[in-house]
Coordinates of C-alpha atoms and ligand atoms in Angstrom, one line a residue:
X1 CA 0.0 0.0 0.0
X2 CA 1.3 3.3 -0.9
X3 CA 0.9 6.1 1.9
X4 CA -1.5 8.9 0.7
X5 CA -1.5 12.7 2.6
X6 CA -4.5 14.2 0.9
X7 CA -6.0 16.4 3.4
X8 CA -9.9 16.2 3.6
X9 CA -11.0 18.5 6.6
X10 CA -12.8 15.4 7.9
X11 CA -9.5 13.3 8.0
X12 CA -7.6 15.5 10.0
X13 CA -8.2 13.5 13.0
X14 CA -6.8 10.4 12.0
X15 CA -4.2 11.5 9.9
X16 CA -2.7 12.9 12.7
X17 CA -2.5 9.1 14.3
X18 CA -1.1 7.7 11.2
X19 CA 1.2 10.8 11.1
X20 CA 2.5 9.7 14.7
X21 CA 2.9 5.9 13.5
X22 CA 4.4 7.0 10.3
X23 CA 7.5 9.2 11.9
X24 CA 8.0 6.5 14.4
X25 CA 9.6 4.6 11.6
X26 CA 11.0 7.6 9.4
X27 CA 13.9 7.5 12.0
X28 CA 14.6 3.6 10.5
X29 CA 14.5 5.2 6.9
X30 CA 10.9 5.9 4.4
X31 CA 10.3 2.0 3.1
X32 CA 10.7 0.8 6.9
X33 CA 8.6 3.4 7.7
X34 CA 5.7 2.5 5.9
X35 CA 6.3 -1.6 7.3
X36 CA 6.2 0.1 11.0
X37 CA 2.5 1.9 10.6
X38 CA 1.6 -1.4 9.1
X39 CA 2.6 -3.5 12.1
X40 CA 1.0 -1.2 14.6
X41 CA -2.2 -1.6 13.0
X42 CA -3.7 -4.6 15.6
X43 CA -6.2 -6.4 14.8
X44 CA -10.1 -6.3 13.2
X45 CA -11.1 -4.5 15.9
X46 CA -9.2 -1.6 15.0
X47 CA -10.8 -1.4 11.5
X48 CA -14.5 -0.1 10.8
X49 CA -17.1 -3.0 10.4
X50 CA -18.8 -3.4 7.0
X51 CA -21.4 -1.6 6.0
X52 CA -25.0 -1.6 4.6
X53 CA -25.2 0.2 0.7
X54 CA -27.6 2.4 -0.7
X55 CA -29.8 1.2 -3.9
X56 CA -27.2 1.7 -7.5
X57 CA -28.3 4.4 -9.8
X58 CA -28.1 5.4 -13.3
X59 CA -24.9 7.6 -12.6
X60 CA -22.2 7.7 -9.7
X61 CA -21.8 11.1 -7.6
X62 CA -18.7 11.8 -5.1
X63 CA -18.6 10.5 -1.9
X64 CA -19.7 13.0 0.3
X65 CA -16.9 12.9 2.6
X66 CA -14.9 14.6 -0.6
X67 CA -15.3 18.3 -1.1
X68 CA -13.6 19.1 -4.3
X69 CA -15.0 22.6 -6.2
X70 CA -13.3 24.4 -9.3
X71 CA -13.1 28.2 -8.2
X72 CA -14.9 30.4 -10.8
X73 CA -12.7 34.1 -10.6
X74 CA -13.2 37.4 -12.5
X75 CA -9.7 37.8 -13.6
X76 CA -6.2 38.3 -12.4
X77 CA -6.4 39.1 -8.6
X78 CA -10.0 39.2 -8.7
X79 CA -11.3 36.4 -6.8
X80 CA -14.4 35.5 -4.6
X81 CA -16.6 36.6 -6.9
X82 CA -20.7 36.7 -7.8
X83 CA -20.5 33.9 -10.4
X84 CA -22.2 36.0 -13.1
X85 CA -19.0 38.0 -13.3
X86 CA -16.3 34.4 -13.8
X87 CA -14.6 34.4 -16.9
X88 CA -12.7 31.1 -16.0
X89 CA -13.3 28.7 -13.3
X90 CA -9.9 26.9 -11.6
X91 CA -9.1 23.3 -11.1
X92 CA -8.4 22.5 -8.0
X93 CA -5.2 21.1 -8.5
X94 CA -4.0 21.0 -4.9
X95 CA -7.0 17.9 -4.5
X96 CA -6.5 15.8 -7.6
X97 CA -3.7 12.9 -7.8
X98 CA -2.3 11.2 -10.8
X99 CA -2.3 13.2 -14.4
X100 CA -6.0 13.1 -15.9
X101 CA -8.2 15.7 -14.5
X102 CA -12.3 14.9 -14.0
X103 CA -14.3 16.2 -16.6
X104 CA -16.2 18.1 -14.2
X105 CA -12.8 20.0 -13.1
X106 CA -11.5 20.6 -15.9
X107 CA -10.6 24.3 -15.6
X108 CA -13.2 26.4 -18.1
X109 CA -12.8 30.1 -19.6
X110 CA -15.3 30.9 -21.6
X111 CA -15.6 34.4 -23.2
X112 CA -19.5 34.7 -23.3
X113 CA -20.8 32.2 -20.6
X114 CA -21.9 28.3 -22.2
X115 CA -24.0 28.1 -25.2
X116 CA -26.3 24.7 -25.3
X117 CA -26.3 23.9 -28.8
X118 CA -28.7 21.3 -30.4
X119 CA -26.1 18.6 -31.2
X120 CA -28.8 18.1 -34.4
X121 CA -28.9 21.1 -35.6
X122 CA -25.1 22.1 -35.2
X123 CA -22.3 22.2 -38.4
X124 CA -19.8 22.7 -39.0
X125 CA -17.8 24.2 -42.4
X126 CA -14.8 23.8 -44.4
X127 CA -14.3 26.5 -46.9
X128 CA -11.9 29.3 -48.2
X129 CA -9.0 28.2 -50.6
X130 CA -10.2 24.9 -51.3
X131 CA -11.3 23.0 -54.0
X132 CA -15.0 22.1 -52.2
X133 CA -16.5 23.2 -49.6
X134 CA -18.7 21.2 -46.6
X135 CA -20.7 21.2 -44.2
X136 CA -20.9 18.5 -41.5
X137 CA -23.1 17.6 -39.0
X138 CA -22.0 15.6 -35.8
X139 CA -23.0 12.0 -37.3
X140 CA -20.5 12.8 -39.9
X141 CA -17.8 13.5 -37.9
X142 CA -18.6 10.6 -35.8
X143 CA -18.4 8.1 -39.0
X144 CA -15.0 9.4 -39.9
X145 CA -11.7 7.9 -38.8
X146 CA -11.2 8.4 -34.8
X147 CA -8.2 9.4 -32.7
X148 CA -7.9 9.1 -29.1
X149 CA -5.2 11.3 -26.9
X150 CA -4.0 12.8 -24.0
X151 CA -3.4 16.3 -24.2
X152 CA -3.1 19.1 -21.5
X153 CA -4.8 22.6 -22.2
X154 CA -3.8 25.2 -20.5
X155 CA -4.9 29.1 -20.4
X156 CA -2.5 31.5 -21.7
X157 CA -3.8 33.6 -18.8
X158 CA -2.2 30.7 -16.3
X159 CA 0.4 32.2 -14.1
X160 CA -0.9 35.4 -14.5
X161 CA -1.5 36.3 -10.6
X162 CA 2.7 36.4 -10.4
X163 CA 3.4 38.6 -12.8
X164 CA 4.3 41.2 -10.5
X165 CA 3.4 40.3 -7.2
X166 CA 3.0 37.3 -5.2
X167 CA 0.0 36.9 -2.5
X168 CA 0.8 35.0 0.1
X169 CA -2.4 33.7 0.7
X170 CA -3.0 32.0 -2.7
X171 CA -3.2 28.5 -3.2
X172 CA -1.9 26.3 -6.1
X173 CA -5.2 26.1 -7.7
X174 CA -5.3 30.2 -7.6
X175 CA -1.4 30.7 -9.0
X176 CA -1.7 27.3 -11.4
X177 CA -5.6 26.3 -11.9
X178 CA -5.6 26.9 -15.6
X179 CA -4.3 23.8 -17.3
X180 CA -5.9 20.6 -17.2
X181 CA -5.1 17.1 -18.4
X182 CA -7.9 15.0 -20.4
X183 CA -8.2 12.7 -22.9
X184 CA -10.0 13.8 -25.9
X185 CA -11.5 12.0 -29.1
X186 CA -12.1 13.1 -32.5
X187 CA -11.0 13.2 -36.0
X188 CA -7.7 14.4 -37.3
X189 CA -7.7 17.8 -38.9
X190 CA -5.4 16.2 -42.2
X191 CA -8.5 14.0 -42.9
X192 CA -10.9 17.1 -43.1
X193 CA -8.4 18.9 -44.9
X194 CA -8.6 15.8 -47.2
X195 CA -12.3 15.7 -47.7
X196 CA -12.1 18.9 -48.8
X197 CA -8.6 19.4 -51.0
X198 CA -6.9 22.2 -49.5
X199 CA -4.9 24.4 -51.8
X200 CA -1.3 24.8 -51.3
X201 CA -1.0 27.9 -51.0
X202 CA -3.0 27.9 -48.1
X203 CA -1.2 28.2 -44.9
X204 CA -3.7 29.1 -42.3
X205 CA -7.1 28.1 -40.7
X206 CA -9.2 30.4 -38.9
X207 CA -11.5 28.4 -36.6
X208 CA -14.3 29.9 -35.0
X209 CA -16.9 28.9 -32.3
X210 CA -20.5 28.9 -32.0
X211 CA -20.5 31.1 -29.1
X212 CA -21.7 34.9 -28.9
X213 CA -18.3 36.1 -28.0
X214 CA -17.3 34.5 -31.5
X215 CA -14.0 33.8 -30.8
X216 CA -12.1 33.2 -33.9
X217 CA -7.7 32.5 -34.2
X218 CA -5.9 32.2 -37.2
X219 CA -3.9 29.3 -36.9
X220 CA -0.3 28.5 -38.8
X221 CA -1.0 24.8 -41.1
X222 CA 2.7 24.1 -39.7
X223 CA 4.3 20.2 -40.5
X224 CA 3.4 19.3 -36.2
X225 CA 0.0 21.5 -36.0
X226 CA -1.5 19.0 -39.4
X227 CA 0.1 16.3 -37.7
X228 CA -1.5 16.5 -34.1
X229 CA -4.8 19.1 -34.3
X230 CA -8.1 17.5 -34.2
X231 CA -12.1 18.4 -34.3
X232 CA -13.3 16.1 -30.2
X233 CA -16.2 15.3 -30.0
X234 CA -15.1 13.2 -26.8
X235 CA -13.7 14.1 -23.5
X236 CA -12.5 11.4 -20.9
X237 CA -14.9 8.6 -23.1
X238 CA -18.0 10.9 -23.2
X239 CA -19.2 13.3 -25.4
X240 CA -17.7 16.7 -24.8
X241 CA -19.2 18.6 -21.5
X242 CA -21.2 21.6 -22.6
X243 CA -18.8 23.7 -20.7
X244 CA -15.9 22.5 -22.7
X245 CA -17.4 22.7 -26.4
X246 CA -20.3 20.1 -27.2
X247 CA -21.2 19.2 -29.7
X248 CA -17.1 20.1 -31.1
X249 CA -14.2 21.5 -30.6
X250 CA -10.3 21.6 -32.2
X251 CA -7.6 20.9 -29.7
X252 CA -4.3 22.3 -30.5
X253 CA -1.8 20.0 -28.5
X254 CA 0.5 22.1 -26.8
X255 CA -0.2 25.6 -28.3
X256 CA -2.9 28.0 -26.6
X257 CA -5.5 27.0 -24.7
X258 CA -7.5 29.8 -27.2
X259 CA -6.7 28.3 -29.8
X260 CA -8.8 25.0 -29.1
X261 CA -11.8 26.5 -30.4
X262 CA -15.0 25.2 -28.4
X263 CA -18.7 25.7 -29.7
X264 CA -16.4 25.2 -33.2
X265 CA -18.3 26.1 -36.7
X266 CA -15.8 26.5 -39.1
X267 CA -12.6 26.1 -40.6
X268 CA -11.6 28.6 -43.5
X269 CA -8.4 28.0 -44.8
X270 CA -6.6 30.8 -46.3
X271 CA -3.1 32.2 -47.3
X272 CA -2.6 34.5 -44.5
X273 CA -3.7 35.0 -40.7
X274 CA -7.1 37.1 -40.3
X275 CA -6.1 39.2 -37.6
X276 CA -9.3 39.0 -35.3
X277 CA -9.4 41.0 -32.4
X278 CA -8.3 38.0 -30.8
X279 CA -5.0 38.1 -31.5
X280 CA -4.3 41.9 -32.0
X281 CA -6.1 43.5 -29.3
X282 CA -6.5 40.0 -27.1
X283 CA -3.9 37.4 -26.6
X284 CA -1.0 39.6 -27.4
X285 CA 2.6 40.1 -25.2
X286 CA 3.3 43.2 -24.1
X287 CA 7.2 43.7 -23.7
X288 CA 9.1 45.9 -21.4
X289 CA 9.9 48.7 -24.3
X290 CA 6.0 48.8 -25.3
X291 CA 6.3 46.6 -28.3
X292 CA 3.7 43.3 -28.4
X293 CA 4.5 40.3 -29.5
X294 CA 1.8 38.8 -31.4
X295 CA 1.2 34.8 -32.4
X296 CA 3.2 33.8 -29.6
X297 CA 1.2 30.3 -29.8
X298 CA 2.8 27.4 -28.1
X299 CA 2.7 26.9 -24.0
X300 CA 6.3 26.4 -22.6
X301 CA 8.0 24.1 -20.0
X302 CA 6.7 24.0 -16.6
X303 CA 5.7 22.4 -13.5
X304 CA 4.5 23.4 -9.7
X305 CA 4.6 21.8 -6.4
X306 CA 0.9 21.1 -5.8
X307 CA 1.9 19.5 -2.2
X308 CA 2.6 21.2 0.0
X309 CA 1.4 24.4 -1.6
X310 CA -0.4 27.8 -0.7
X311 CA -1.9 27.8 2.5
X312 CA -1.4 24.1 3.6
X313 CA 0.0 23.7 7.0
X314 CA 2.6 20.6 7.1
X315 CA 4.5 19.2 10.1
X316 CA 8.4 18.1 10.8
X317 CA 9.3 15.0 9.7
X318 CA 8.1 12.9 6.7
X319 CA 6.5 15.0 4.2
X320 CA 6.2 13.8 0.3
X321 CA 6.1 16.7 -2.5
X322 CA 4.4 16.0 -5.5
X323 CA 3.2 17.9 -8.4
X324 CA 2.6 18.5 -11.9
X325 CA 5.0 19.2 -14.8
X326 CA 3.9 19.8 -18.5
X327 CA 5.5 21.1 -21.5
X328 CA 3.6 22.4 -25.1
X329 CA 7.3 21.0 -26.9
X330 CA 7.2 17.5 -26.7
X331 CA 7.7 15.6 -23.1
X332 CA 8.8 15.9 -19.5
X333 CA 12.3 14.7 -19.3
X334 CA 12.7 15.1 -16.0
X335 CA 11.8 17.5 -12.8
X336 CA 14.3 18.6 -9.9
X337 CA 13.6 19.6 -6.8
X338 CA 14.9 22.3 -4.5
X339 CA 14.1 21.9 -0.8
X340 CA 16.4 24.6 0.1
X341 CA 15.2 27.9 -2.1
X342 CA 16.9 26.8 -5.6
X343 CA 20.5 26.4 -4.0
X344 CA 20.6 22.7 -4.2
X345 CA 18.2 20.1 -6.6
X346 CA 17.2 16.5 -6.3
X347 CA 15.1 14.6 -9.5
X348 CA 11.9 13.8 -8.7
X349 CA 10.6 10.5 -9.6
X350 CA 8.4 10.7 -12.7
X351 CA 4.6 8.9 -12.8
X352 CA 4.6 6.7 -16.0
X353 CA 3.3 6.8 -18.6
X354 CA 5.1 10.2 -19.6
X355 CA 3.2 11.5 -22.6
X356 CA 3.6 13.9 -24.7
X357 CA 2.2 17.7 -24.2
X358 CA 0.4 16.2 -20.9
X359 CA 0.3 16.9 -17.3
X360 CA 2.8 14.3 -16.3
X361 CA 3.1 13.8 -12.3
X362 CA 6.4 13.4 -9.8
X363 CA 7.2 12.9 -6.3
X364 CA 9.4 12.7 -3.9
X365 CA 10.5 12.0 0.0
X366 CA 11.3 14.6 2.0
X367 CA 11.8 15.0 5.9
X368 CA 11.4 18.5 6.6
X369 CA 13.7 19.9 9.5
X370 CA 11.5 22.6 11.2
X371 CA 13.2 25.2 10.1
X372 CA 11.3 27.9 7.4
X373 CA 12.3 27.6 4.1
X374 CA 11.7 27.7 0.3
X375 CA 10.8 24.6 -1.7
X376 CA 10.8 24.8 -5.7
X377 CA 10.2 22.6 -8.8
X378 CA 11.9 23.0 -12.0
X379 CA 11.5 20.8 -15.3
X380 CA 13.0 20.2 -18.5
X381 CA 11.6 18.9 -21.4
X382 CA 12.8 16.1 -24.1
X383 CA 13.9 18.7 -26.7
X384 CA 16.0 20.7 -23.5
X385 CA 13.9 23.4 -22.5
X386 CA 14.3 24.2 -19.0
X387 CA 11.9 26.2 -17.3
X388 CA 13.4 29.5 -16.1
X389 CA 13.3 30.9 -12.7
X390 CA 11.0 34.0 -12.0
X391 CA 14.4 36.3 -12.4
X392 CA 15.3 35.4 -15.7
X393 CA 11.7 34.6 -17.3
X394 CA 11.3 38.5 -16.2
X395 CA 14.6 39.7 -17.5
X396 CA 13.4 38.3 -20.7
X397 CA 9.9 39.2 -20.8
X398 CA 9.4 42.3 -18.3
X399 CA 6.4 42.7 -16.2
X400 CA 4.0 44.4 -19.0
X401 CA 3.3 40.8 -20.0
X402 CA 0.4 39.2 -18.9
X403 CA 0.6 35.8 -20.5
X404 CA 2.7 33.3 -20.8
X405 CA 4.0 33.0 -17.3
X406 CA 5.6 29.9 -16.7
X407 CA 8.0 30.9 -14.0
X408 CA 9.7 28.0 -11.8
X409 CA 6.7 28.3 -8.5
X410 CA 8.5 28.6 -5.1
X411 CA 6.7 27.4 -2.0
X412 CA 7.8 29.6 1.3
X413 CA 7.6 27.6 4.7
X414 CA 7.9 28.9 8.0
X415 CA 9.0 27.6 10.9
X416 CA 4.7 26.9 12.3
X417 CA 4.8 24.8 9.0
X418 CA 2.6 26.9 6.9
X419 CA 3.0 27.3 2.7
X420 CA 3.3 30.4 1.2
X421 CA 3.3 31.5 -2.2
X422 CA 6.7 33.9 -2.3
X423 CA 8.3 35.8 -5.5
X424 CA 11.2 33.4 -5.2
Ligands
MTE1 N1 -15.7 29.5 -28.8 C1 -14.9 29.6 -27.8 N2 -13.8 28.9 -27.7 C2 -12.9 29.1 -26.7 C3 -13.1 30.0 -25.7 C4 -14.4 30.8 -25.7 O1 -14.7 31.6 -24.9 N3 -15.2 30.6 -26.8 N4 -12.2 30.2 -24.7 C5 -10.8 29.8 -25.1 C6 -9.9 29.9 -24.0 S1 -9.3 31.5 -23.6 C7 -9.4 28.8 -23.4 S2 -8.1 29.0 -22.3 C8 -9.9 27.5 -23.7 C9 -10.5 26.9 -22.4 O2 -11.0 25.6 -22.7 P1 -11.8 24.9 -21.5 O3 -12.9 25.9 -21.0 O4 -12.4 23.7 -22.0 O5 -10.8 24.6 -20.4 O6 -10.9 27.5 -24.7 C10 -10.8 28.5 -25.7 N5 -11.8 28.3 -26.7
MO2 MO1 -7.5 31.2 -22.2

């Protein structure tokens, strides 16, 4: 049995007995450890009796003793807020282990709210330079040739609360809450672009969505986007939630979250970007001399300690960090740790499968001294990317920027125990 910390309000009790049993045997090393809270574990009496069930039903729900909630916010700094002012909603990554995130968890930012479309009456179309044009309903797509991955999306906005300023009282799912790991199923843009005999010369798409906020992003045909985007109809073996695009909608592995068009309608292929307002006056990097960058699509390297993290309160002794690294190039290669604020790093042991442009998890021991200090993740990726500390991500960018942050996350801890997000 592997030992599990997840803190549930209700288990504080008896974590703090199996806390107790668990140090006993750190002193004899972690693996005895784990053997020694075993063996102090007496008999049946000690364990719960079995218990009557309720009738089964069309669909499971939580257990009740689990209270996990996304957090819907109005923006950067702006939490707390009447939900008719969200523009995004946070996964709670601080709650969730392994890589996939629920459905129901999945972070959301949606421009204008959720449409419900009428899976029956939704289409979409191909047109622009090409030599026919469609339109397809869902039970076309769905008869087409399928693909099934893993891909992460993540909000270019995520990071955003650190630009300039760290609040101490934020928790991971406030600094980090907008990525999310699923996997999604649909068919590969190169077929559509098949069907429909694309000219060469065309080398971008627009997609837009179904949405009133008609959010529309010009997107570069490049050799890896033909290879990898797709229109999902399916998310984690379901159809899509409403929240995250049903009936359709193109993920873009490892670029933008905006551009993975939800609500989508169409794909117009053309011979030069479109330059919608989403990606002149929205979605653009302003740079320390007042210049923007625009088109900067793909999300880079990074990773954050998810345990402990803002606002936990941990004790001396035994303590296991884990977390989340992802990267928009390719892989995780691997993630170090610093337990000592970035002076010295240890490599964290990687959850397998490692997949490409996916939330991919590590851990590792640690027995925390009692004395305050800073703890920090930092990961590489397979084609060497390295994510940068806070220092040299803003000599690079500046602090106009609002996207794009993907800063190496430090973890302050003082000597009560309690976890701090800090600058660095
Ligand atoms: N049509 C449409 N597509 C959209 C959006 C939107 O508001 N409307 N939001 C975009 C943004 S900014 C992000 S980060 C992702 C979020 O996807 P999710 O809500 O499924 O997490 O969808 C993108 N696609
Ligand atoms: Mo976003």
């Amino acid at each position: 049995m592997r030992p599990v910390f997840e803190k549930f309000p209700s288990e504080a009790a008896e974590d703090a007995v199996s806390r107790r049993r668990f140090l006993t045997g750190a002193s004899a090393g972690i693996a005895g450890s784990v053997v020694a809270g075993r063996a102090m574990a007496d008999s049946l009496a000690d364990v719960p009796p079995r218990e009557v069930g309720s009738d089964l039903s069309g669909h499971s729900e939580r257990s009740k003793y689990v209270h996990i909630e996304r957090i819907p916010e109005a923006g950067p700094g702006r939490r707390h807020v009447d939900p008719g002012d969200a523009i995004n909603s946070k996964t709670p990554l601080d709650k969730l282990v392994g890589a996939i995130t629920p459905s129901d968890l999945h972070y959301e930012r949606s421009h204008a709210g959720v449409p419900e479309l009428d899976p029956a009456k939704h289409r979409l179309l191909l047109h622009g330079m090409t030599q026919k044009q469609l339109v397809l309903t869902l039970n076309d797509l769905k008869a087409m040739p399928s693909i099934s991955r893993m891909a992460f999306i993540e909000c270019t906005g995520n990071g955003w609360e650190n630009w300039k300023k760290a609040d101490e009282n934020l928790t991971v799912q406030n600094t980090h809450g907008l990525v999310s790991t699923n996997e999604w199923t649909g068919v590969p843009l190169k077929f559509l672009i098949q069907l429909v005999g694309k000219n060469s010369g065309a080398t971008w798409m627009l997609a837009e969505g179904g949405d009133a906020a008609g959010v529309a992003r010009s997107i570069p045909l490049t050799d890896e986007i033909m290879d990898e985007a797709f229109v999902a109809y399916g998310q984690n073996g379901e159809p899509l939630r409403p929240a995250h695009g049903f009936p359709i909608r193109l993920i873009m592995p490892g670029f933008e979250g905006n551009l993975n068009i939800k609500w989508l309608r169409r794909l117009k292929f053309g011979d030069q970007p479109w330059m919608t307002r989403w990606e002149t006056a929205r979605y653009t990097q302003l740079l320390a001399d007042g210049k923007a960058t625009q088109f900067q699509l793909r999300m880079e390297t990074n990773s954050v300690i998810t345990s402990p993290s803002g606002t936990m309160v941990i004790e001396p002794g035994y303590n296991r960090i884990t977390g989340l690294a992802w990267s928009g190039h390719g892989k995780v290669e691997k993630v170090e740790i610093s337990t000592d604020g970035a002076k010295s790093w240890k490599q964290a042991e990687l959850s397998h499968p490692v997949l490409p442009k996916t939330q991919t998890r590590f851990q590792m021991s640690w027995i925390w001294d009692g004395r305050s200090t800073k703890i920090v993740s930092r990961s590489t990726d397979d084609k060497g990317n390295v994510q940068p500390d806070r220092a040299a991500l803003i000599a690079l960018m500046g602090t106009n920027a609002l996207f794009h942050y993907n800063a190496q996350q430090t973890w302050g801890i003082d000597a009560a125990g309690r976890v701090r997000n800090v600058l660095a």
